[in-house]
Short mmCIF file of N, CA, C and O in Angstrom, two decimals:
data_model
loop_
_atom_site.label_atom_id
_atom_site.label_comp_id
_atom_site.label_asym_id
_atom_site.label_seq_id
_atom_site.Cartn_x
_atom_site.Cartn_y
_atom_site.Cartn_z
N MET T 214 18.03 7.62 5.71
CA MET T 214 17.82 7.45 7.04
C MET T 214 16.57 6.45 6.78
O MET T 214 15.85 6.33 5.86
N SER T 215 16.70 5.11 7.58
CA SER T 215 15.92 4.32 7.50
C SER T 215 14.60 4.57 8.51
O SER T 215 14.74 5.11 9.46
N VAL T 216 13.48 4.11 7.92
CA VAL T 216 12.06 4.21 8.61
C VAL T 216 11.50 2.69 8.48
O VAL T 216 11.56 2.06 8.02
N SER T 217 10.70 2.55 9.74
CA SER T 217 10.07 1.41 9.98
C SER T 217 8.75 1.24 8.94
O SER T 217 8.20 2.56 8.92
N ILE T 218 8.61 0.07 8.69
CA ILE T 218 7.22 -0.25 7.91
C ILE T 218 6.33 0.43 8.67
O ILE T 218 5.14 0.96 8.29
N SER T 219 6.07 0.11 9.79
CA SER T 219 4.88 0.29 10.87
C SER T 219 4.73 2.11 10.98
O SER T 219 3.72 2.86 10.96
N ASP T 220 6.02 2.68 11.01
CA ASP T 220 6.15 4.23 11.03
C ASP T 220 5.41 4.78 10.00
O ASP T 220 4.78 6.01 9.67
N VAL T 221 5.60 4.35 8.65
CA VAL T 221 5.32 4.67 7.46
C VAL T 221 3.87 4.73 7.18
O VAL T 221 3.07 5.63 6.90
N ILE T 222 3.25 3.66 7.71
CA ILE T 222 1.98 3.48 7.87
C ILE T 222 1.05 4.46 8.61
O ILE T 222 0.02 4.70 8.32
N VAL T 223 1.74 4.61 9.71
CA VAL T 223 1.17 5.49 10.80
C VAL T 223 1.03 7.02 9.94
O VAL T 223 0.23 7.68 10.09
N GLN T 224 2.30 7.35 9.39
CA GLN T 224 2.23 8.55 8.63
C GLN T 224 1.10 8.47 7.66
O GLN T 224 0.46 9.29 7.15
N ALA T 225 1.15 7.48 6.80
CA ALA T 225 0.26 7.39 5.66
C ALA T 225 -1.44 7.51 6.26
O ALA T 225 -2.13 8.37 5.41
N ASP T 226 -1.59 6.94 7.16
CA ASP T 226 -3.08 7.07 7.92
C ASP T 226 -3.43 8.69 7.99
O ASP T 226 -4.25 8.76 8.11
N ALA T 227 -2.31 9.04 8.78
CA ALA T 227 -2.42 10.68 9.10
C ALA T 227 -2.64 11.22 7.66
O ALA T 227 -3.30 12.41 7.69
N ALA T 228 -1.99 11.15 6.97
CA ALA T 228 -1.93 11.84 5.53
C ALA T 228 -3.43 11.74 5.05
O ALA T 228 -3.72 12.80 4.15
N ILE T 229 -3.97 10.37 5.02
CA ILE T 229 -5.15 10.50 4.04
C ILE T 229 -6.37 10.89 4.77
O ILE T 229 -7.35 11.20 4.51
N GLY T 230 -6.04 11.10 6.36
CA GLY T 230 -7.38 11.39 7.23
C GLY T 230 -7.75 12.76 6.73
O GLY T 230 -9.16 12.76 6.90
N PRO T 231 -7.17 13.92 6.49
CA PRO T 231 -8.00 15.20 6.43
C PRO T 231 -8.30 15.05 4.63
O PRO T 231 -9.37 15.98 4.26
N LEU T 232 -8.33 14.03 4.08
CA LEU T 232 -8.96 13.81 2.81
C LEU T 232 -10.65 13.54 2.72
O LEU T 232 -11.00 14.01 1.67
N GLY T 233 -11.07 13.23 3.81
CA GLY T 233 -12.34 13.21 3.88
C GLY T 233 -13.07 11.79 3.32
O GLY T 233 -14.23 11.79 2.83
N HIS T 234 -12.35 10.71 3.20
CA HIS T 234 -12.62 9.68 2.83
C HIS T 234 -13.49 8.96 3.61
O HIS T 234 -13.72 9.18 4.62
N ALA T 235 -14.60 8.22 2.95
CA ALA T 235 -15.68 7.36 3.71
C ALA T 235 -14.76 6.54 4.78
O ALA T 235 -13.63 5.97 4.46
N PRO T 236 -15.50 6.14 5.84
CA PRO T 236 -14.83 5.17 6.66
C PRO T 236 -14.34 3.93 5.93
O PRO T 236 -13.26 3.27 6.40
N SER T 237 -15.15 3.49 5.16
CA SER T 237 -14.71 2.31 4.35
C SER T 237 -13.68 2.32 3.67
O SER T 237 -12.81 1.07 3.47
N THR T 238 -13.29 3.37 2.99
CA THR T 238 -12.24 3.59 2.12
C THR T 238 -11.15 3.63 3.24
O THR T 238 -9.94 3.26 2.65
N THR T 239 -10.97 4.45 4.13
CA THR T 239 -9.95 4.47 5.13
C THR T 239 -9.38 2.99 5.54
O THR T 239 -8.61 2.64 5.71
N MET T 240 -10.86 2.08 5.98
CA MET T 240 -10.40 0.94 6.37
C MET T 240 -9.91 -0.15 5.12
O MET T 240 -9.15 -0.84 5.41
N GLN T 241 -10.37 0.08 4.15
CA GLN T 241 -9.62 -0.62 2.82
C GLN T 241 -8.21 -0.21 2.69
O GLN T 241 -7.39 -1.01 2.63
N TYR T 242 -7.91 1.16 2.79
CA TYR T 242 -6.40 1.42 2.87
C TYR T 242 -5.65 0.70 4.05
O TYR T 242 -4.49 0.12 3.77
N ARG T 243 -5.99 0.83 5.26
CA ARG T 243 -5.49 0.06 6.39
C ARG T 243 -5.44 -1.28 6.17
O ARG T 243 -4.28 -1.96 6.53
N TRP T 244 -6.40 -2.12 5.80
CA TRP T 244 -6.14 -3.34 5.12
C TRP T 244 -5.10 -3.57 4.29
O TRP T 244 -4.43 -4.49 4.72
N GLY T 245 -4.78 -2.95 3.19
CA GLY T 245 -3.95 -3.05 2.22
C GLY T 245 -2.77 -2.68 2.83
O GLY T 245 -1.57 -3.69 2.44
N TRP T 246 -2.54 -1.79 3.68
CA TRP T 246 -1.14 -1.75 4.39
C TRP T 246 -0.60 -2.72 5.27
O TRP T 246 0.23 -2.92 5.41
N SER T 247 -1.81 -3.22 5.93
CA SER T 247 -1.57 -4.54 6.78
C SER T 247 -0.99 -5.43 5.95
O SER T 247 -0.12 -6.53 6.50
N GLN T 248 -1.49 -5.86 4.51
CA GLN T 248 -1.11 -6.90 3.88
C GLN T 248 0.23 -7.08 3.24
O GLN T 248 0.88 -7.61 3.34
N PHE T 249 0.63 -5.41 3.05
CA PHE T 249 2.20 -5.26 2.83
C PHE T 249 2.96 -5.45 4.04
O PHE T 249 4.13 -6.21 3.71
N ALA T 250 2.69 -5.02 5.14
CA ALA T 250 3.46 -5.26 6.44
C ALA T 250 3.39 -6.86 6.52
O ALA T 250 4.67 -7.20 6.89
N ARG T 251 2.30 -7.61 6.52
CA ARG T 251 2.56 -8.93 6.32
C ARG T 251 3.43 -9.77 5.44
O ARG T 251 4.27 -10.52 5.87
N PHE T 252 3.15 -9.17 3.88
CA PHE T 252 4.17 -9.40 2.97
C PHE T 252 5.41 -9.37 3.32
O PHE T 252 6.41 -10.22 3.14
N CYS T 253 5.96 -8.22 3.97
CA CYS T 253 7.25 -7.69 4.24
C CYS T 253 8.02 -8.80 5.70
O CYS T 253 9.10 -9.22 5.47
N SER T 254 6.90 -8.95 6.40
CA SER T 254 7.17 -9.53 7.75
C SER T 254 7.74 -11.05 7.43
O SER T 254 8.42 -11.69 8.24
N ARG T 255 6.99 -11.54 6.38
CA ARG T 255 7.02 -13.01 6.15
C ARG T 255 8.81 -13.34 5.80
O ARG T 255 8.91 -14.36 5.73
N ASP T 256 9.36 -12.02 5.00
CA ASP T 256 10.72 -12.08 4.46
C ASP T 256 11.67 -11.55 5.46
O ASP T 256 13.24 -10.97 5.36
N GLY T 257 11.10 -10.99 6.82
CA GLY T 257 11.78 -10.57 7.84
C GLY T 257 12.44 -8.92 7.63
O GLY T 257 13.17 -8.58 8.10
N ILE T 258 11.40 -8.38 7.15
CA ILE T 258 11.74 -6.93 6.41
C ILE T 258 11.04 -6.26 7.52
O ILE T 258 9.58 -6.25 7.34
N GLU T 259 11.49 -5.19 8.01
CA GLU T 259 11.16 -4.27 8.74
C GLU T 259 11.35 -2.85 8.94
O GLU T 259 10.45 -2.05 9.10
N GLU T 260 12.17 -2.54 7.89
CA GLU T 260 12.35 -1.36 7.44
C GLU T 260 11.89 -1.18 6.23
O GLU T 260 11.62 -1.98 5.42
N PHE T 261 11.27 0.10 5.90
CA PHE T 261 10.76 0.41 4.55
C PHE T 261 11.63 0.75 3.45
O PHE T 261 12.45 1.53 3.66
N PHE T 262 11.25 0.06 2.46
CA PHE T 262 12.55 0.52 1.45
C PHE T 262 11.65 0.28 0.00
O PHE T 262 10.71 -0.79 -0.24
N GLU T 263 11.87 1.04 -1.42
CA GLU T 263 10.94 0.84 -2.38
C GLU T 263 11.15 -0.68 -2.91
O GLU T 263 10.38 -0.90 -3.58
N GLU T 264 12.31 -1.15 -2.95
CA GLU T 264 12.24 -2.64 -3.35
C GLU T 264 11.42 -3.14 -2.98
O GLU T 264 10.57 -4.60 -3.54
N ALA T 265 10.97 -3.18 -1.58
CA ALA T 265 9.84 -3.98 -0.95
C ALA T 265 8.55 -3.98 -1.51
O ALA T 265 7.84 -4.67 -1.63
N VAL T 266 8.40 -2.40 -1.87
CA VAL T 266 7.20 -2.12 -2.59
C VAL T 266 6.80 -3.04 -3.88
O VAL T 266 6.04 -3.07 -4.32
N ALA T 267 8.25 -2.76 -4.48
CA ALA T 267 8.12 -3.08 -5.98
C ALA T 267 7.77 -4.78 -5.78
O ALA T 267 7.11 -5.23 -6.93
N SER T 268 8.53 -5.32 -4.86
CA SER T 268 8.12 -7.02 -5.00
C SER T 268 6.75 -6.81 -4.49
O SER T 268 6.07 -7.88 -5.04
N PHE T 269 6.13 -6.05 -3.70
CA PHE T 269 5.11 -6.21 -3.07
C PHE T 269 4.01 -6.27 -4.45
O PHE T 269 2.96 -6.97 -4.62
N VAL T 270 4.16 -5.07 -5.14
CA VAL T 270 3.31 -4.95 -6.63
C VAL T 270 3.51 -5.96 -7.17
O VAL T 270 2.43 -6.32 -7.86
N ASP T 271 4.62 -6.76 -7.46
CA ASP T 271 4.88 -7.61 -8.42
C ASP T 271 3.94 -8.58 -7.98
O ASP T 271 3.73 -9.70 -8.86
N PHE T 272 4.28 -9.15 -6.87
CA PHE T 272 3.48 -10.31 -6.11
C PHE T 272 1.95 -10.22 -6.12
O PHE T 272 1.17 -10.90 -6.74
N VAL T 273 1.30 -9.03 -6.24
CA VAL T 273 -0.06 -8.83 -6.18
C VAL T 273 -0.24 -8.93 -7.65
O VAL T 273 -1.66 -9.58 -8.06
N ALA T 274 0.40 -8.55 -8.73
CA ALA T 274 -0.09 -8.49 -10.21
C ALA T 274 0.19 -10.29 -10.28
O ALA T 274 -0.71 -10.27 -10.97
N ALA T 275 1.28 -10.82 -9.72
CA ALA T 275 1.20 -12.30 -10.07
C ALA T 275 0.20 -13.06 -9.66
O ALA T 275 -0.34 -13.95 -10.41
N GLU T 276 -0.40 -12.75 -8.71
CA GLU T 276 -1.47 -13.50 -8.15
C GLU T 276 -3.12 -12.97 -8.88
O GLU T 276 -3.65 -13.76 -9.20
N HIS T 277 -2.82 -11.81 -9.37
CA HIS T 277 -4.09 -11.01 -10.10
C HIS T 277 -4.26 -11.97 -11.67
O HIS T 277 -5.12 -12.46 -11.79
N ARG T 278 -3.14 -12.42 -11.98
CA ARG T 278 -2.72 -12.63 -13.34
C ARG T 278 -3.31 -14.52 -13.41
O ARG T 278 -3.85 -14.85 -13.96
N ALA T 279 -2.82 -14.92 -12.04
CA ALA T 279 -3.09 -16.44 -11.90
C ALA T 279 -4.63 -16.48 -11.58
O ALA T 279 -4.73 -17.41 -11.20
N GLY T 280 -5.43 -15.72 -10.97
CA GLY T 280 -6.60 -15.64 -10.76
C GLY T 280 -7.16 -15.79 -9.49
O GLY T 280 -8.03 -15.93 -9.06
N ARG T 281 -6.06 -15.30 -8.54
CA ARG T 281 -6.33 -15.59 -7.10
C ARG T 281 -6.65 -14.16 -6.57
O ARG T 281 -7.25 -14.48 -5.33
N PHE T 282 -6.42 -13.51 -7.27
CA PHE T 282 -6.87 -11.78 -6.88
C PHE T 282 -7.86 -11.12 -7.67
O PHE T 282 -7.40 -11.19 -9.02
N LYS T 283 -8.97 -10.73 -7.43
CA LYS T 283 -9.91 -10.20 -8.39
C LYS T 283 -9.46 -8.67 -8.49
O LYS T 283 -8.62 -8.32 -8.05
N ASP T 284 -10.11 -8.10 -9.47
CA ASP T 284 -9.60 -6.78 -10.09
C ASP T 284 -9.63 -5.69 -8.91
O ASP T 284 -8.67 -4.96 -8.75
N TRP T 285 -10.43 -5.75 -7.88
CA TRP T 285 -10.65 -4.58 -6.99
C TRP T 285 -9.54 -5.07 -6.03
O TRP T 285 -9.01 -4.05 -5.53
N LYS T 286 -9.25 -6.16 -5.73
CA LYS T 286 -8.36 -6.27 -4.77
C LYS T 286 -6.87 -6.12 -5.07
O LYS T 286 -6.07 -5.42 -4.74
N HIS T 287 -6.64 -6.09 -6.72
CA HIS T 287 -5.32 -6.11 -7.31
C HIS T 287 -5.23 -4.60 -7.18
O HIS T 287 -4.01 -3.92 -6.93
N LYS T 288 -6.07 -3.80 -7.69
CA LYS T 288 -6.10 -2.23 -7.45
C LYS T 288 -6.03 -1.79 -5.85
O LYS T 288 -5.23 -0.68 -6.17
N LEU T 289 -6.54 -2.16 -5.42
CA LEU T 289 -6.52 -1.71 -3.74
C LEU T 289 -5.22 -1.96 -3.42
O LEU T 289 -4.73 -1.24 -2.72
N LEU T 290 -4.71 -2.82 -3.43
CA LEU T 290 -3.26 -3.34 -2.71
C LEU T 290 -1.98 -2.36 -3.43
O LEU T 290 -1.33 -2.29 -3.09
N ARG T 291 -2.09 -2.34 -4.84
CA ARG T 291 -1.13 -1.79 -5.76
C ARG T 291 -1.49 -0.25 -5.03
O ARG T 291 -0.32 0.29 -4.97
N LYS T 292 -2.79 0.66 -5.16
CA LYS T 292 -2.92 1.56 -4.79
C LYS T 292 -2.31 1.75 -3.29
O LYS T 292 -1.66 3.14 -3.14
N ALA T 293 -2.60 1.09 -2.34
CA ALA T 293 -2.33 1.24 -1.02
C ALA T 293 -0.59 1.25 -0.91
O ALA T 293 -0.13 1.78 -0.26
N ALA T 294 -0.16 0.25 -1.49
CA ALA T 294 1.33 0.41 -1.61
C ALA T 294 1.78 1.70 -2.34
O ALA T 294 2.88 1.89 -1.69
N LEU T 295 1.37 2.29 -3.26
CA LEU T 295 2.07 3.43 -3.67
C LEU T 295 1.71 4.54 -3.13
O LEU T 295 2.62 5.68 -2.76
N VAL T 296 0.65 4.82 -2.04
CA VAL T 296 0.36 5.54 -1.28
C VAL T 296 1.39 5.76 -0.25
O VAL T 296 2.02 6.41 0.29
N LEU T 297 1.73 4.32 0.37
CA LEU T 297 2.83 4.08 1.33
C LEU T 297 4.47 4.60 0.55
O LEU T 297 5.08 5.39 1.53
N SER T 298 4.34 4.38 -0.36
CA SER T 298 5.67 4.93 -1.46
C SER T 298 5.69 6.55 -0.71
O SER T 298 6.74 7.07 -1.13
N GLU T 299 4.98 7.08 -1.64
CA GLU T 299 4.65 8.24 -1.82
C GLU T 299 5.09 8.87 -0.46
O GLU T 299 5.45 10.26 -0.37
N VAL T 300 4.36 8.59 0.47
CA VAL T 300 4.26 9.18 1.88
C VAL T 300 6.09 8.76 2.25
O VAL T 300 6.24 9.89 3.30
N ALA T 301 6.38 7.85 2.22
CA ALA T 301 7.87 7.59 2.60
C ALA T 301 8.69 8.66 2.00
O ALA T 301 9.46 8.95 2.61
N ARG T 302 8.43 8.74 0.86
CA ARG T 302 9.35 9.47 -0.12
C ARG T 302 9.13 11.24 0.16
O ARG T 302 10.10 11.69 0.13
N GLU T 303 8.18 11.68 0.22
CA GLU T 303 7.61 12.85 -0.05
C GLU T 303 7.02 13.43 1.44
O GLU T 303 6.92 14.30 1.64
N GLY T 304 6.51 12.41 2.33
CA GLY T 304 5.94 12.95 3.70
C GLY T 304 4.57 13.38 3.51
O GLY T 304 3.80 13.75 4.65
N VAL T 305 3.98 13.59 2.21
CA VAL T 305 2.58 13.74 2.13
C VAL T 305 1.81 13.14 0.86
O VAL T 305 2.94 12.60 0.20
N LEU T 306 0.57 13.09 0.58
CA LEU T 306 0.47 12.61 -0.39
C LEU T 306 0.38 13.57 -1.72
O LEU T 306 -0.32 14.88 -1.42
N PRO T 307 0.98 13.41 -2.81
CA PRO T 307 0.81 14.45 -4.09
C PRO T 307 -0.81 14.64 -4.27
O PRO T 307 -1.25 13.95 -4.26
N VAL T 308 -0.89 16.13 -5.32
CA VAL T 308 -2.35 16.40 -5.71
C VAL T 308 -2.43 15.19 -6.65
O VAL T 308 -3.85 14.63 -6.28
N VAL T 309 -2.02 14.09 -7.05
CA VAL T 309 -2.48 13.24 -7.94
C VAL T 309 -3.03 12.21 -7.28
O VAL T 309 -4.42 11.80 -7.47
N PHE T 310 -2.58 11.51 -6.00
CA PHE T 310 -3.49 10.86 -5.03
C PHE T 310 -4.60 11.61 -4.47
O PHE T 310 -5.67 10.70 -4.22
N VAL T 311 -4.59 12.55 -4.24
CA VAL T 311 -5.70 13.63 -3.62
C VAL T 311 -6.77 13.62 -4.28
O VAL T 311 -8.00 13.19 -4.10
N SER T 312 -6.67 13.69 -5.55
CA SER T 312 -7.86 13.92 -6.51
C SER T 312 -8.07 12.80 -7.64
O SER T 312 -9.62 12.59 -7.82
N SER T 313 -7.43 12.05 -7.51
CA SER T 313 -7.71 10.55 -8.20
C SER T 313 -8.55 9.53 -7.68
O SER T 313 -8.30 9.65 -6.46
N GLY T 314 -9.20 8.63 -8.27
CA GLY T 314 -9.65 7.51 -7.86
C GLY T 314 -8.65 6.32 -7.48
O GLY T 314 -7.45 6.51 -7.97
N ALA T 315 -9.24 5.41 -6.70
CA ALA T 315 -8.45 4.10 -6.58
C ALA T 315 -8.42 3.24 -7.95
O ALA T 315 -8.87 2.19 -8.15
N SER T 316 -7.45 3.80 -8.93
CA SER T 316 -7.15 3.09 -10.07
C SER T 316 -6.04 2.28 -10.32
O SER T 316 -5.12 2.66 -9.67
#
């Protein structure tokens, strides 16, 4: 079953809501998800799939290696993409995401 990127983002937002993150943390996740959506839209990708996440994570890593992304941005974008992946696959966030920091 295919699901749109925007639907996965809505599900992820709902999944992190009960975790009690600071508003700034929630906004950082939302910004990261918007960057993933923007990355996908430039290639006309509207449906969520794991290959798009892998391409995004590879892109972010390449930008970091090239010095265009600082460590914090690299970590944030990677974590945001992984949250989307987990929510799309499981419908919820596993305990590892709930209990770990943004590393």
